[in-house]
Tab-separated table of C-alpha atoms and ligand atoms in Angstrom:
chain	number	residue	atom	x	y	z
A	1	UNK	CA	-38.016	24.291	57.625
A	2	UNK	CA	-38.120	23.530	61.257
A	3	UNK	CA	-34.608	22.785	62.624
A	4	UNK	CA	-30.975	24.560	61.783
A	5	UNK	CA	-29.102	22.829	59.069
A	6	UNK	CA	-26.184	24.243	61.012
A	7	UNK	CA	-26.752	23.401	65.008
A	8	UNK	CA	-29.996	21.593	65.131
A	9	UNK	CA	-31.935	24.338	67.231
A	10	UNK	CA	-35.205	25.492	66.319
A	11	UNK	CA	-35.552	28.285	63.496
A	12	UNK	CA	-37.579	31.231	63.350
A	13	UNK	CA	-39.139	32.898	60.725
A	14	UNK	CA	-38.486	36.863	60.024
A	15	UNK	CA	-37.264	39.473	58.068
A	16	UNK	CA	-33.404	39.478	58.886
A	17	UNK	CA	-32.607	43.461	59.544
A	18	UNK	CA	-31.631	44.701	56.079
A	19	UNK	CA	-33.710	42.685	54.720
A	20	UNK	CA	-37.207	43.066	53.486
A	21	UNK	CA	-38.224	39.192	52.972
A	22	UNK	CA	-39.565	36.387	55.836
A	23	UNK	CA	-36.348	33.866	55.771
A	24	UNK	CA	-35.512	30.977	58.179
A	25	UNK	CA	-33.137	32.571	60.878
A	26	UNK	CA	-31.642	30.449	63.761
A	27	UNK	CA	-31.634	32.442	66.885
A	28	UNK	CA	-28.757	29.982	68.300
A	29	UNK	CA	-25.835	30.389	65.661
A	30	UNK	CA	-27.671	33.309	63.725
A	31	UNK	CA	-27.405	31.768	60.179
A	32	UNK	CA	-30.075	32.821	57.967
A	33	UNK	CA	-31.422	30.453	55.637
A	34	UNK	CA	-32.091	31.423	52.164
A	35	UNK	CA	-34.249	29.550	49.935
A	36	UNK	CA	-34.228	30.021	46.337
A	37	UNK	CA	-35.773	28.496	43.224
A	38	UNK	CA	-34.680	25.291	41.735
A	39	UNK	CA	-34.058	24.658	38.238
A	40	UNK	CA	-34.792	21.757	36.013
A	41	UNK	CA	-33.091	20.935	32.618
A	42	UNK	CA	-34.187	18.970	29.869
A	43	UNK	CA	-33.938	18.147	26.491
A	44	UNK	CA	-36.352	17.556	22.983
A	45	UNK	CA	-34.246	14.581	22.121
A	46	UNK	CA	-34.852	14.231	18.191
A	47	UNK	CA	-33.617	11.271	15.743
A	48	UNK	CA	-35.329	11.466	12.316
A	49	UNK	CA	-37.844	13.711	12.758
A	50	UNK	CA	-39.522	11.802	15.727
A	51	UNK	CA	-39.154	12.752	19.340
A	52	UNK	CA	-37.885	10.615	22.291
A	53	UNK	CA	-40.263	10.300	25.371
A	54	UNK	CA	-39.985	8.785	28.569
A	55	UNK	CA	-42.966	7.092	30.753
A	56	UNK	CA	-42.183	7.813	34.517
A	57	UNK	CA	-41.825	4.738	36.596
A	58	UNK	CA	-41.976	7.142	39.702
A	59	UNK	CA	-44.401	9.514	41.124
A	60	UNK	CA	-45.802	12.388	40.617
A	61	UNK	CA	-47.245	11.110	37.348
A	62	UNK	CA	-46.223	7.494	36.856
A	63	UNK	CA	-47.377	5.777	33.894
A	64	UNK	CA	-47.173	9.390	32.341
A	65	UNK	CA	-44.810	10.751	29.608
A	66	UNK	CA	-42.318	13.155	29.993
A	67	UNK	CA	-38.982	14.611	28.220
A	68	UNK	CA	-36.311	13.866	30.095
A	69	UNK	CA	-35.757	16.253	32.495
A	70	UNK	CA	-34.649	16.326	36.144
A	71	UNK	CA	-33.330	19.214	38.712
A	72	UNK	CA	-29.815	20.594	38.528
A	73	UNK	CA	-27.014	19.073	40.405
A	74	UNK	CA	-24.125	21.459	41.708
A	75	UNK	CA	-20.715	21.721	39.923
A	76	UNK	CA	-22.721	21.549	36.543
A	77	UNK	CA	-23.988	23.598	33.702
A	78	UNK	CA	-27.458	23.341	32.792
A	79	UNK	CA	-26.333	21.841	29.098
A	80	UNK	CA	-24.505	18.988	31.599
A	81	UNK	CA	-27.442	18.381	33.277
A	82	UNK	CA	-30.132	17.650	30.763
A	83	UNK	CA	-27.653	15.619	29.105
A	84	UNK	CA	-27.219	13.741	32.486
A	85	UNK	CA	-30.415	13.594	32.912
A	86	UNK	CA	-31.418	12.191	29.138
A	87	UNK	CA	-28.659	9.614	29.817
A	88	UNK	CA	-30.155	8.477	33.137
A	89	UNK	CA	-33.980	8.259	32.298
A	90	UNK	CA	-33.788	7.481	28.299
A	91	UNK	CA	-30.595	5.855	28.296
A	92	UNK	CA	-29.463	8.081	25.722
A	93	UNK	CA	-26.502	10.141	24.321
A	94	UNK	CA	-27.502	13.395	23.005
A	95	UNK	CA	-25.825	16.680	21.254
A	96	UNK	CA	-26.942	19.601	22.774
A	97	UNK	CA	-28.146	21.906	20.527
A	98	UNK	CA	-29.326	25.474	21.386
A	99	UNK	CA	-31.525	26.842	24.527
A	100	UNK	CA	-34.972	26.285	23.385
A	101	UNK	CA	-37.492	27.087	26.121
A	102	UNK	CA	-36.982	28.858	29.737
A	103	UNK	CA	-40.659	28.379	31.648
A	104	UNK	CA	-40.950	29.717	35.278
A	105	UNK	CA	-43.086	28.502	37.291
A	106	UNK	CA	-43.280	30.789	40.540
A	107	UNK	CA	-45.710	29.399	42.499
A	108	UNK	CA	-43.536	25.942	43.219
A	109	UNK	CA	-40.808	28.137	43.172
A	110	UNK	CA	-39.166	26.489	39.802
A	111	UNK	CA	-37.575	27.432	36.310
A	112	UNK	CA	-37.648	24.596	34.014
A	113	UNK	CA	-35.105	24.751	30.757
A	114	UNK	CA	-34.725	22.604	27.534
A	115	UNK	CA	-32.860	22.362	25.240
A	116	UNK	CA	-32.908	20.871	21.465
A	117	UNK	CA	-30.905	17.794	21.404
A	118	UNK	CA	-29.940	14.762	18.499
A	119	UNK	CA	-29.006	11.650	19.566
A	120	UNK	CA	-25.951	10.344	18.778
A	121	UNK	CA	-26.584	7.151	17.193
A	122	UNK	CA	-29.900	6.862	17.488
A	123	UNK	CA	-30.037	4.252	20.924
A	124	UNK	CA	-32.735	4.638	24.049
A	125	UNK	CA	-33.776	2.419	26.294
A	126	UNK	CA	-35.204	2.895	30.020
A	127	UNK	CA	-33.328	3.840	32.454
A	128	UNK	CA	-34.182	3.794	36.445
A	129	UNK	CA	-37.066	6.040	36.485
A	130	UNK	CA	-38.615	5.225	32.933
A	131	UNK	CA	-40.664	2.345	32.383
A	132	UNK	CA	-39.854	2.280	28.591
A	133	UNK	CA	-39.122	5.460	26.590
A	134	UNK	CA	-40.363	5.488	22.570
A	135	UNK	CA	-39.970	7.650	19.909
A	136	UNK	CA	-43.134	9.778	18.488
A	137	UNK	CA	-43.936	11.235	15.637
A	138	UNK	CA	-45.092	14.909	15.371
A	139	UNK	CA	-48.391	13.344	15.225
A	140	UNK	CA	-48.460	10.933	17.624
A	141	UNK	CA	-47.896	12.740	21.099
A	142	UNK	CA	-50.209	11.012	23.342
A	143	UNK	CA	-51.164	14.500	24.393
A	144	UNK	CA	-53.835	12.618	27.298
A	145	UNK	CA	-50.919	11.570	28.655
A	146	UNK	CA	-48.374	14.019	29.366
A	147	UNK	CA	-46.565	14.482	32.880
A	148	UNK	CA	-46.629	18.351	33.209
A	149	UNK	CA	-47.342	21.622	31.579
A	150	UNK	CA	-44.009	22.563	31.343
A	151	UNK	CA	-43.223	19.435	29.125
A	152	UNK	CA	-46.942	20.524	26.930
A	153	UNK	CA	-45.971	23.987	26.169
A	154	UNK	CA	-42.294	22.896	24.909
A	155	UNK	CA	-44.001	19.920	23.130
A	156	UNK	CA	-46.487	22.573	21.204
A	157	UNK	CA	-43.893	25.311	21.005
A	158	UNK	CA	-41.530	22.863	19.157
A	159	UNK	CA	-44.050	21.281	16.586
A	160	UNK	CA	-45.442	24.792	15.822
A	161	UNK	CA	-41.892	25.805	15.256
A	162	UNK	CA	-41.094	22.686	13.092
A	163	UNK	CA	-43.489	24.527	10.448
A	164	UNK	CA	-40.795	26.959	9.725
A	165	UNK	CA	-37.962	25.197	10.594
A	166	UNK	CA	-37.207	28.435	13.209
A	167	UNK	CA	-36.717	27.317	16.508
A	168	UNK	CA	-36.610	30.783	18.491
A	169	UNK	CA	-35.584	30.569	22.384
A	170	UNK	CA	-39.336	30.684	23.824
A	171	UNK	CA	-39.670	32.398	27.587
A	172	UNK	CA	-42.629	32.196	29.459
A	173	UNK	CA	-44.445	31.831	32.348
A	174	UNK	CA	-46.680	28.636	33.890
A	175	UNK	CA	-49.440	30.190	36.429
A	176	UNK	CA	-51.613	27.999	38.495
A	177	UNK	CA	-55.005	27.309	36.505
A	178	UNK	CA	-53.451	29.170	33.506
A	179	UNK	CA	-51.408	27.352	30.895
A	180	UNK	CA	-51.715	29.397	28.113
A	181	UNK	CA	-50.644	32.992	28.644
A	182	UNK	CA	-47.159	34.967	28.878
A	183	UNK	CA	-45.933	33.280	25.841
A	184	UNK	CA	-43.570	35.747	23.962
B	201	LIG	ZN1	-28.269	27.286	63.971
């Protein structure tokens, strides 16, 4: 951040007195801007035991496949928004179903959430930011091609679970370099 949202001067950055964190202050109208992490909701869209996917039409990752998933708007719940968001890239109505997994990602300051979802009558298409979208089979992930590790791990997560037929709510953590731990 370089300029006031507020008045257009200049910012600094310091710890605000009282506070024990660098933050954007504006020395003109003394507003200090917070910044705090962003969340993304999504959804495991399922009809018949296969799993919708999406194949971005925009970058980062075009040409890749993703769950349909986007950042939170405000004035919504998170349930709203990866409906919303399943609706605008996958052209699809869903029922949410329950939380499934809650991955934080600190280091670009995100916490992505999805949830299990059914379509409603079993229609997709691609919306603005898809180039098609396709339902897979539990064997047919093309694993080579998947957008981002948050989508993986929920991908893995949910066909392990679909073994037991237990779908636990699954927290963990995505490090830089380090996919695989904090799962509990
Ligand atoms: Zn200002």
């Amino acid at each position: 951040m370089k300029y006031c949202s507020s008045c257009g001067q200049p910012v600094e950055l310091k710890i605000p007195q009282g506070d024990n964190r660098h933050r954007f202050v504006c020395p003109s109208c003394e507003t200090i801007h917070y910044q705090n992490p962003r969340i993304v909701a999504g959804t495991v869209p399922v009809w018949e035991g296969r799993i919708l996917l999406c194949r971005r039409a925009i970058e980062p990752r075009y040409g890749y496949w993703t769950l349909p998933a986007g950042f939170m708007e405000n004035s919504e719940t998170t349930q709203e928004a990866a409906a919303r968001e399943t609706l605008e890239e996958a052209l699809a109505e869903v029922t949410i179903e329950d939380l499934y997994t809650m991955i934080h990602v600190p280091h670009i300051d995100q916490v992505h959430i999805f949830y299990r979802a059914t379509l409603t009558n079993g229609q997709f298409g691609a919306g603005e930011e898809s180039l098609e979208s396709r339902l897979f089979g539990l064997h047919e992930i093309p694993w080579e091609e998947i957008s981002f590790p948050t989508v993986r791990r929920t991908l893995e997560l949910f066909i392990e679970d679909t073994r037991t037929g237990q779908y636990p709510v699954r927290i963990s953590d995505i490090r830089p370099r380090d996919r695989k731990t904090a799962v509990r």
